[in-house]
Coordinates of C-alpha atoms in Angstrom, one line a residue:
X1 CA -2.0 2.1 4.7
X2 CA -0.8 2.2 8.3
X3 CA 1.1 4.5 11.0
X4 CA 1.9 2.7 13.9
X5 CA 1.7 -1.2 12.6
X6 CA 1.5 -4.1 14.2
X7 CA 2.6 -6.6 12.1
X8 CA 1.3 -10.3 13.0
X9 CA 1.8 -11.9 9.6
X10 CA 4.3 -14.8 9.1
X11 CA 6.6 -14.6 6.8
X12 CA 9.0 -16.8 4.6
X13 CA 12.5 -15.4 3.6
X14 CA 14.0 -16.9 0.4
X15 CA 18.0 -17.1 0.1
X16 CA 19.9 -14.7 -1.7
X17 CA 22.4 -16.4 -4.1
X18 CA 25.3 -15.5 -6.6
X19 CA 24.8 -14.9 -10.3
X20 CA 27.3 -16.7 -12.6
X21 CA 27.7 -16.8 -16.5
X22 CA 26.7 -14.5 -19.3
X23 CA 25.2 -10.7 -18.6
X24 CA 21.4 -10.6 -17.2
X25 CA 19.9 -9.5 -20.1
X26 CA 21.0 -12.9 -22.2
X27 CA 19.3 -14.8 -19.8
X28 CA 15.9 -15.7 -20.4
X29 CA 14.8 -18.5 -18.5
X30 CA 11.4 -20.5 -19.3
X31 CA 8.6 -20.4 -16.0
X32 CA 7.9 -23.8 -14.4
X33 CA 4.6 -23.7 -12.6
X34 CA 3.7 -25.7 -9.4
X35 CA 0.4 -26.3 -8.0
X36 CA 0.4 -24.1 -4.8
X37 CA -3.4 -24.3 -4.3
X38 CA -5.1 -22.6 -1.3
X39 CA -9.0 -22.6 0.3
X40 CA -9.9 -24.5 -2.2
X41 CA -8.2 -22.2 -5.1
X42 CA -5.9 -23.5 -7.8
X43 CA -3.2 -21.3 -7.7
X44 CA 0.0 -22.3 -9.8
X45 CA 3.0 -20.8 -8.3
X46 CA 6.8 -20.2 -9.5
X47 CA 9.6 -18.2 -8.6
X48 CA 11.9 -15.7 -10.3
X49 CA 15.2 -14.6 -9.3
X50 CA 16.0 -10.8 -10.6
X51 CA 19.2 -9.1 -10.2
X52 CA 19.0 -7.7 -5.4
X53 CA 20.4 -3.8 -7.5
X54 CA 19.5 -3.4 -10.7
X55 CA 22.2 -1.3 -11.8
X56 CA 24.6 -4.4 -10.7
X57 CA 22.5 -7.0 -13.5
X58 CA 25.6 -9.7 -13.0
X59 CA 25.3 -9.0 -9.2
X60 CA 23.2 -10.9 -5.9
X61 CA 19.9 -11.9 -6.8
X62 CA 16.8 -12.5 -5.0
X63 CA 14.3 -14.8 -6.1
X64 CA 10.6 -13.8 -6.2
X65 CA 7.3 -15.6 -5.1
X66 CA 5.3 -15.6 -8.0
X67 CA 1.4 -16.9 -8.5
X68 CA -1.5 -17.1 -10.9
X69 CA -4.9 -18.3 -11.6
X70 CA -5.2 -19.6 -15.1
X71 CA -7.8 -18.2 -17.4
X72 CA -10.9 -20.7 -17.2
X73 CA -11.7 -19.7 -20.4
X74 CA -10.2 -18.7 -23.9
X75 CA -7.1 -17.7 -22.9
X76 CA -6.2 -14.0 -24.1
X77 CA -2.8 -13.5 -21.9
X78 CA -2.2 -12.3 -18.7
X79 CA -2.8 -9.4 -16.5
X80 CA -0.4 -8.7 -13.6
X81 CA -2.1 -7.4 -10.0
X82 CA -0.9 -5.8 -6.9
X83 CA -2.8 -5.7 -4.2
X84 CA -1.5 -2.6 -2.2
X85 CA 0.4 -2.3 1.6
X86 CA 3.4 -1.7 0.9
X87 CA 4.1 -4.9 2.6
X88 CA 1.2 -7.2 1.0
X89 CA 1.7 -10.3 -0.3
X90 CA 0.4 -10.8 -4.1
X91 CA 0.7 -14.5 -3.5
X92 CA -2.3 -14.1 -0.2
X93 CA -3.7 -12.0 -2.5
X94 CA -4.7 -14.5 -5.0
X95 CA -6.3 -16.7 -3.4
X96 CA -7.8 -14.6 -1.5
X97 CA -9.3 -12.6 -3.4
X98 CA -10.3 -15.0 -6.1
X99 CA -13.8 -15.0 -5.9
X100 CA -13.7 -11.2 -6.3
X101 CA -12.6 -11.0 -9.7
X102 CA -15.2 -10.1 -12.3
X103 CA -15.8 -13.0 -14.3
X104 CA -15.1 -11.9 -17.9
X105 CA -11.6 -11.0 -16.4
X106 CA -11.0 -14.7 -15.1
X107 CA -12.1 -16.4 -18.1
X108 CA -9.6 -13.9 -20.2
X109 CA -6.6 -13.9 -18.7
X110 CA -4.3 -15.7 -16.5
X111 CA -4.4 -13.4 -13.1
X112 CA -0.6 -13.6 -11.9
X113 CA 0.7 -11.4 -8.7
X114 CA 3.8 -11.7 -6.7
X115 CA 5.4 -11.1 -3.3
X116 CA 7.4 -7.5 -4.1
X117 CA 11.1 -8.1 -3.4
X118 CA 11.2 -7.2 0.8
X119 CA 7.8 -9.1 0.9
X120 CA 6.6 -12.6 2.2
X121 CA 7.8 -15.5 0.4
X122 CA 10.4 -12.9 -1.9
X123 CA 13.1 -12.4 1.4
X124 CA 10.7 -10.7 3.3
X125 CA 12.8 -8.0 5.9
X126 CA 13.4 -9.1 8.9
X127 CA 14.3 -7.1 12.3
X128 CA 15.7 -9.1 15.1
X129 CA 13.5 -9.6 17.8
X130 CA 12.9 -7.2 20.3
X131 CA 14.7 -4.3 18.4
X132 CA 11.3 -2.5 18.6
X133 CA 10.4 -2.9 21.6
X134 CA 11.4 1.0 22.8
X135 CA 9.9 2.3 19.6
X136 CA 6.6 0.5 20.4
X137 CA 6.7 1.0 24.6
X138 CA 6.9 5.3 23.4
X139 CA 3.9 7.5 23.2
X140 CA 3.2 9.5 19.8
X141 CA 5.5 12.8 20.7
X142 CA 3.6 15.4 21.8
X143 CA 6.9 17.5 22.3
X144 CA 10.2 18.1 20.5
X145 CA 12.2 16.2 23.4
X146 CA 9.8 13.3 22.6
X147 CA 10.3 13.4 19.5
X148 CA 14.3 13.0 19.3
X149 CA 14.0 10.4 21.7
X150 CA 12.1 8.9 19.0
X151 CA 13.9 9.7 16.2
X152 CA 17.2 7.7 18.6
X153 CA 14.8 4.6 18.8
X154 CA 13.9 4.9 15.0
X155 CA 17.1 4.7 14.1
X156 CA 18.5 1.8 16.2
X157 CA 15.7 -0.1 14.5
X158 CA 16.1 0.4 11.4
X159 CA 19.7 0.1 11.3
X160 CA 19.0 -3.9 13.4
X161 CA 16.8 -4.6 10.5
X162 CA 19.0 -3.2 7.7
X163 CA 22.0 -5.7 9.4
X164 CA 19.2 -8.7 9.7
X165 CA 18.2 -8.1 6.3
X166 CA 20.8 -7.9 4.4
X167 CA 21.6 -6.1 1.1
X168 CA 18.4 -6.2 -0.1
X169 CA 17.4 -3.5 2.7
X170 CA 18.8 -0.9 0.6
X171 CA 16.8 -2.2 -2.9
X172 CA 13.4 -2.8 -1.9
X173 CA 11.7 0.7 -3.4
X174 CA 9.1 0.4 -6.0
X175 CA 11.6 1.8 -8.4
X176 CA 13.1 -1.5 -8.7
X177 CA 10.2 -3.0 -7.9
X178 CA 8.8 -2.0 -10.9
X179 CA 12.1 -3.5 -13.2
X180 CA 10.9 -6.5 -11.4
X181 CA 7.8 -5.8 -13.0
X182 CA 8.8 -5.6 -16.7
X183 CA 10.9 -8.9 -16.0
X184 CA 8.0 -10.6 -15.0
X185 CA 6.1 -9.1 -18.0
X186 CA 8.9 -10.3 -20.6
X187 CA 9.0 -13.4 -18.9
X188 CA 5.0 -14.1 -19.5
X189 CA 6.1 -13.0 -23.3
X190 CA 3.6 -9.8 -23.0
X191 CA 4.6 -7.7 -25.4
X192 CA 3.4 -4.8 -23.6
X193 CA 1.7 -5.0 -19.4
X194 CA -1.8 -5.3 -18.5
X195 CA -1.9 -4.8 -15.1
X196 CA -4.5 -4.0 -12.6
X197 CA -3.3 -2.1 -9.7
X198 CA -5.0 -1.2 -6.2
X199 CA -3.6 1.2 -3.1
X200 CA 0.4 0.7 -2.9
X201 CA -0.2 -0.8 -6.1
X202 CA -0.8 2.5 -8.1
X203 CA 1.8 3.8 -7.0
X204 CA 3.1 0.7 -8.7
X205 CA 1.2 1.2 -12.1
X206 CA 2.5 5.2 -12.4
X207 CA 6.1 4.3 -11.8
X208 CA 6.0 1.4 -13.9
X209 CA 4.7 4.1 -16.7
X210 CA 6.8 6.5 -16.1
X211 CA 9.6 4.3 -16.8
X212 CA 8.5 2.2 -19.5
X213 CA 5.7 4.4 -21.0
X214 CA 6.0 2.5 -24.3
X215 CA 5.1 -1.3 -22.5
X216 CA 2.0 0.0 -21.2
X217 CA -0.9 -2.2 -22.3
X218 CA -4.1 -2.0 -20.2
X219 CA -3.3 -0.3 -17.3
X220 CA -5.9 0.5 -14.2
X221 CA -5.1 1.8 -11.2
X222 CA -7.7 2.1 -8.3
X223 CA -7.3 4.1 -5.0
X224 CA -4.4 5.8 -6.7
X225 CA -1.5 6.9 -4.0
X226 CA 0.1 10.4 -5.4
X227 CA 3.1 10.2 -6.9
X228 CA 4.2 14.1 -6.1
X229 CA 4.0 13.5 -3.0
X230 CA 6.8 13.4 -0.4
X231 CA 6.7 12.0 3.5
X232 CA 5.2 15.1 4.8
X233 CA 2.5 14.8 1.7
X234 CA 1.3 11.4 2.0
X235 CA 0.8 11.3 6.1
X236 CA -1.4 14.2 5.5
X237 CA -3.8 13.0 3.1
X238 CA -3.9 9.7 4.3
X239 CA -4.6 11.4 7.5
X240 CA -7.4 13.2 5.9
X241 CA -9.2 10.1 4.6
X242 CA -8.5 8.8 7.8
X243 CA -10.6 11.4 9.4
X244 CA -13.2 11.8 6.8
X245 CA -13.8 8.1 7.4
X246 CA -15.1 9.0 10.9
X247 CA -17.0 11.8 9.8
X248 CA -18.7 9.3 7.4
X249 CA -18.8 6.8 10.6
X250 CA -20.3 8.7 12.9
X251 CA -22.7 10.1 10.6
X252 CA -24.3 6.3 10.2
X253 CA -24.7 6.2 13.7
X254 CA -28.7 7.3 13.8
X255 CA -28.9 3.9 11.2
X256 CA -27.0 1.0 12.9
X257 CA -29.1 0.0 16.2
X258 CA -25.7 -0.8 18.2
X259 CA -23.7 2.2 17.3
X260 CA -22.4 3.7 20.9
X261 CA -21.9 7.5 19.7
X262 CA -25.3 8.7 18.3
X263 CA -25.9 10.4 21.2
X264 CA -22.7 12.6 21.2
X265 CA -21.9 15.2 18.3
X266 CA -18.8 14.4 15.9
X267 CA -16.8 16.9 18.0
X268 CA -17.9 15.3 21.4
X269 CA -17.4 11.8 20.2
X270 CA -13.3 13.2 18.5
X271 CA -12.8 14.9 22.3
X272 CA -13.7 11.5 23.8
X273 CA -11.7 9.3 21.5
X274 CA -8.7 11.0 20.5
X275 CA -7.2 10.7 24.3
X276 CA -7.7 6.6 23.8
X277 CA -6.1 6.7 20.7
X278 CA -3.3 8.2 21.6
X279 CA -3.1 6.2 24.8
X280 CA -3.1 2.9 23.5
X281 CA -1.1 1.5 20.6
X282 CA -3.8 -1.2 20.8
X283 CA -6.5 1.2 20.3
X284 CA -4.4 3.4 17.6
X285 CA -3.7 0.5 15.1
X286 CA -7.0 -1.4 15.7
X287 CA -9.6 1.1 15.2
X288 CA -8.2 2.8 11.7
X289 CA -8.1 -0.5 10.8
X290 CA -11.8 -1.0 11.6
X291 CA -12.8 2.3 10.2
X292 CA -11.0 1.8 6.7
X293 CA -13.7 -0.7 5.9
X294 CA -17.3 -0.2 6.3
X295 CA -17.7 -3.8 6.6
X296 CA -15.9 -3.6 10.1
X297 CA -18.1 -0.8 11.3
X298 CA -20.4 -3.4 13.4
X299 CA -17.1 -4.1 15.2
X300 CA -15.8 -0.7 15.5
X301 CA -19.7 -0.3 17.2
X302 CA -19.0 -3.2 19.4
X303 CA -15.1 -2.2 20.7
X304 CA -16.1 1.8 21.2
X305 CA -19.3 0.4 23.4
X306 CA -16.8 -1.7 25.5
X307 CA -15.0 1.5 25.6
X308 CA -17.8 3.6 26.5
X309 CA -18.9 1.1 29.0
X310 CA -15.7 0.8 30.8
X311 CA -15.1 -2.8 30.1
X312 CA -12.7 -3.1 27.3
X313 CA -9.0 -4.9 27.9
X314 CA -6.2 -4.7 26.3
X315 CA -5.1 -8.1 24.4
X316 CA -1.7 -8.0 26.8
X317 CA 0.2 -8.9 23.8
X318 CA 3.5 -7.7 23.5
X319 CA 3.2 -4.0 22.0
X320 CA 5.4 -4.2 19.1
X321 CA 6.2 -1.7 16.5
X322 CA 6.1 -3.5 13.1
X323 CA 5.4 -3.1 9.5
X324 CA 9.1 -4.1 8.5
X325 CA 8.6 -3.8 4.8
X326 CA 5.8 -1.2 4.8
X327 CA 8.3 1.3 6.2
X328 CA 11.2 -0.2 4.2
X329 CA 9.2 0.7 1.0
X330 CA 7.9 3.5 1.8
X331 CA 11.2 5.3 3.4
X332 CA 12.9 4.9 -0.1
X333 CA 9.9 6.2 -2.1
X334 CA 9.1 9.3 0.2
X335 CA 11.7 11.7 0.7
X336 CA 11.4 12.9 4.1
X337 CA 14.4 15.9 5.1
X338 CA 12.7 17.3 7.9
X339 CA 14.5 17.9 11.4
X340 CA 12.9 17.2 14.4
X341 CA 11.0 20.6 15.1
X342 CA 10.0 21.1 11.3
X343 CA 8.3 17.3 12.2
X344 CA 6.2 18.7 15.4
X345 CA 5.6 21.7 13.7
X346 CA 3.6 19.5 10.8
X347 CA 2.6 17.6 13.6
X348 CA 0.9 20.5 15.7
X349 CA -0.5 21.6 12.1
X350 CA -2.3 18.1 11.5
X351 CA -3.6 17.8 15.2
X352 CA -5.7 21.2 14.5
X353 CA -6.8 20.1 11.0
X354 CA -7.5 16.1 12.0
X355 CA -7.7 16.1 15.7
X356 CA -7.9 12.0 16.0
X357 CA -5.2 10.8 13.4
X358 CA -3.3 14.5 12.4
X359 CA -0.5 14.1 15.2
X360 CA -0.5 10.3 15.8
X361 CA 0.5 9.8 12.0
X362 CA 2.9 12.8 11.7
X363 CA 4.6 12.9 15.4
X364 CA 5.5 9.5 14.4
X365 CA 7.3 8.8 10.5
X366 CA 10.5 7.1 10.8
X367 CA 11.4 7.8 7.3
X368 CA 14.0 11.3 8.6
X369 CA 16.0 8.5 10.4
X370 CA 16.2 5.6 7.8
X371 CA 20.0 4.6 6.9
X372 CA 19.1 4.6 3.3
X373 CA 19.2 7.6 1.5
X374 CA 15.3 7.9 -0.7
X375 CA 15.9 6.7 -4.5
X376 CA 12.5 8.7 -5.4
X377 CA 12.0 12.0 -6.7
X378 CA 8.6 13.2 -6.2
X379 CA 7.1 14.3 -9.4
X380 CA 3.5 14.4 -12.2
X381 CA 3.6 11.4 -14.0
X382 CA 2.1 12.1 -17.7
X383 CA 3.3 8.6 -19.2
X384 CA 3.5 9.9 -22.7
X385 CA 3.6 7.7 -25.1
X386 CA 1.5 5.0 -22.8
X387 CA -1.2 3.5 -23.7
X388 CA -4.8 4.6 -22.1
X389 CA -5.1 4.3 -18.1
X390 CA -7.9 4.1 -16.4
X391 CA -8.0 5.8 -13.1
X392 CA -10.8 5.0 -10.1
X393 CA -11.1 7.2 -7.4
X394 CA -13.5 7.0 -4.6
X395 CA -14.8 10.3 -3.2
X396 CA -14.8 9.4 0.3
X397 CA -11.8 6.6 -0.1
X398 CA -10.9 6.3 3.4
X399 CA -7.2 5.8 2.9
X400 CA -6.4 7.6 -0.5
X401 CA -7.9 10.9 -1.0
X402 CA -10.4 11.4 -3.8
X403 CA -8.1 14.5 -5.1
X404 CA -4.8 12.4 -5.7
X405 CA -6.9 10.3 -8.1
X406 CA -8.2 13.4 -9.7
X407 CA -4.7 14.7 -10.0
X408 CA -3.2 11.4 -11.2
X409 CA -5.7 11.1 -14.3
X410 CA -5.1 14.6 -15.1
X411 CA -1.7 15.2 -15.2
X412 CA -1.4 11.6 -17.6
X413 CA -1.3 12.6 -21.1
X414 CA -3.7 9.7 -21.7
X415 CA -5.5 8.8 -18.7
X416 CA -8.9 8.2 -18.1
X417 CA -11.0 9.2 -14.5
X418 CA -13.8 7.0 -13.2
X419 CA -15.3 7.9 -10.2
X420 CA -17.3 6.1 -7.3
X421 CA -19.5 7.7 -5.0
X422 CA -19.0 6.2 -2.0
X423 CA -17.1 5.6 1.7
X424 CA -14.5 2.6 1.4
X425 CA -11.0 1.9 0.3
X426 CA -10.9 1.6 -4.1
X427 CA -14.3 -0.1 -5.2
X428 CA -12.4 -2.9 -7.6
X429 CA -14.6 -6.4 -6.0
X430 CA -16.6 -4.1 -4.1
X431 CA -18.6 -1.9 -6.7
X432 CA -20.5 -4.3 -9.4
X433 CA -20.1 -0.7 -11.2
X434 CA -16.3 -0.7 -10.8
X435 CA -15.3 -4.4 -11.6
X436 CA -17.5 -3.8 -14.7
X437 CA -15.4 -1.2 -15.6
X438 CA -11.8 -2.2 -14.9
X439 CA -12.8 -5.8 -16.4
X440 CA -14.4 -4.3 -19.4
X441 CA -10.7 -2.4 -19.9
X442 CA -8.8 -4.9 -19.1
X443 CA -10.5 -7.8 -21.6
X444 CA -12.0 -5.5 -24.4
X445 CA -10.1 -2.2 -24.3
X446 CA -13.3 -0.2 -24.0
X447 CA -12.7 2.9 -21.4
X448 CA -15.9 4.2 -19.3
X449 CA -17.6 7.2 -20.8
X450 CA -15.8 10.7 -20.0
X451 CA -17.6 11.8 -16.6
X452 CA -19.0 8.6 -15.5
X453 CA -19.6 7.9 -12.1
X454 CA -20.5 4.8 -10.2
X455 CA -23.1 5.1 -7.1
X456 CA -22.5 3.2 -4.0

């Protein structure tokens, strides 16, 4: 998750071509793989070209990037992944995060991910350069003038990229991201999806049952992203974990020799911090970052002591705005209607509840001002008719509250909660306890026990 992004990844845009001959649906072309491999891993990649609007099957299409890891064992079938963003590439992801499979799972199944249309190597969007370069030069409003100047610069952006894009600008939600999905699933010849999905790609997993309860197979979902919720929604919670991730943080302090706050309470070290935050877009997209992980919490000591200490610089970098087809996705999936006060009145509501992150997540959503109407309707997902779905949440997940997990497995007619004790971002190649779990799913079909909970 992210709310002001800098986005420093490369990507690789794919052509868009013309589809000629009988209806989509008699097409049903055979997958060549390639070897793609990379660090070392033997990834097999190929692409797949799906219709740029589904509801236009003889229309534009786009091709896909698509990857896997073959099974190193007896071969059961495959399980589809997403990694999360919106915005990350499944491809990366592979190879990656290879290593971090449980090993019952890689000697099962081929493991096969994909860049989501608007991503990476599957036309990835594209804004000409420079068009955010007033977006990314203004502060987070802290006033309703501010914010319709923002609002003005929002726009222009996202109507440069929508022009540099091209038509697939307006198809890139996880609607038809998920008919993607069950094309990639027919094209495996899986009867029904196994899929393992993680952050964004929850929100994945739900829609995909929601639409196609009846081709669920194995499903799990980990660090679910709620599916009722609108703009408004989802910048509050994810400003919540945000800031219970520094509670968590600063509460470690007394235990890590370098950390530069344990002598200031949480509320001294939030009335330090929060004016650096929000006077640096550095400084606001590098420390959530840090904080989301606890693995980056060394670093997060080391930058706040160069902070405290009066000797930190700024990269000098060009500030930019970013996160292309994070905002693309996420602008068609969460309605946002708001006008510019009813914004900074949620705003001024967040700063008192989350003083670091509150008003430097809400002040700034784009989504009001996109020039694509949302294709979303926030609602429960119950999936009936699905097969089981295991749901992991992680009571102090710093990016997806513990609740929307909660809520997720409950409101599925046959879903199935696992919880994780612990502060990070989902638990799957992080937990022994939680691999175990999804894996054990995934290859065997057996669900965790009804209340279990992993520890650390």
């Amino acid at each position: 998750m992210r709310t002001r992004t800098k986005l420093l990844a490369t990507v690789v845009t794919a052509t868009m071509v013309a589809v000629t001959g009988p209806s989509w649906a008699a097409t049903r072309p055979a997958l060549s793989w390639e070897p793609c491999p990379a660090n070392g891993v033997p990834v097999e990649c190929t692409k797949v070209s799906v219709p740029v609007d589904w509801s236009r099957p003889g229309g534009p299409v786009v091709s896909l990037e698509v990857a896997r890891l073959k099974a190193t064992g007896k071969r059961l079938g495959s399980v589809l992944t997403n990694p999360g963003g919106p915005g990350g590439s499944g491809v990366g992801f592979l190879a990656g995060f290879a290593n971090r499979f449980g090993d019952q799972l890689r000697r099962s199944y081929d493991i096969v991910s994909w860049d989501p249309r608007g991503v990476g190597a599957s036309h990835a969007v594209t804004c000409p350069a420079g068009a955010d370069r007033e977006l990314a030069e203004l502060p987070a409003p802290g006033t309703l003038a501010e914010r319709l100047r923002w609002e003005r610069a929002a726009t222009t952006w996202a109507a440069a990229c929508r022009r540099q894009t091209g038509p697939l600008f307006d198809h890139v939600d996880t609607l038809s991201n998920v008919r993607d999905l069950d094309r990639l699933r027919e094209l495996l010849g899986e009867p029904r999806l196994n899929y393992a999905g993680f952050s964004y790609g929850t929100r994945i997993g739900l829609f995909y049952a929601d639409v196609f309860p009846e081709r669920v197979g194995r499903l799990a979902i980990d660090a679910v992203v709620d599916p009722t919720s609108d703009n408004a929604d989802f910048y509050d919670g994810a400003s919540r974990a945000l800031e219970q991730a520094f509670t968590d943080y600063h509460a470690g302090c007394a235990g890590r020799a370098g950390c530069p706050l344990a002598d200031l309470t949480a509320a001294r070290a939030r009335e330090w911090l929060k004016p650096l935050l929000g006077g640096s877009g550095e400084l606001g997209n590098d420390i959530p970052n840090m904080l989301r992980d606890p693995a980056g919490w060394p670093a997060l000591d080391s930058l706040l002591g160069r902070l405290r200490a009066g000797t930190w610089q700024p990269s000098g970098d060009e500030p930019t705005f970013g996160g292309e087809s994070y905002h693309s996705v996420q602008c068609l999936d969460l309605p946002d209607h708001r006008t510019a006060r009813q914004v900074m009145a949620d705003a001024a509501r967040a700063d008192a509840r989350y003083p670091l992150f509150g008003r430097l997540a809400a002040a700034t959503v784009v989504c009001g001002q996109w020039p694509v109407p949302p294709t979303y309707r926030p609602h429960r997902i119950t999936a009936g008719g699905s097969g089981p779905i295991l749901v992991v949440g992680t009571t102090h997940d710093t990016a997806t509250p513990y609740d929307w997990a909660v809520d997720a497995a409950r409101n599925l007619r046959n879903g199935r909660l696992l919880t994780q004790r612990a502060t990070r971002h989902g638990g799957y190649g992080s937990s022994g306890c939680v691999t175990d779990a999804i894996d054990r799913y995934l290859v065997a079909g057996t669900l965790p026990p009804v209340g279990k909970v992993c520890a650390g």
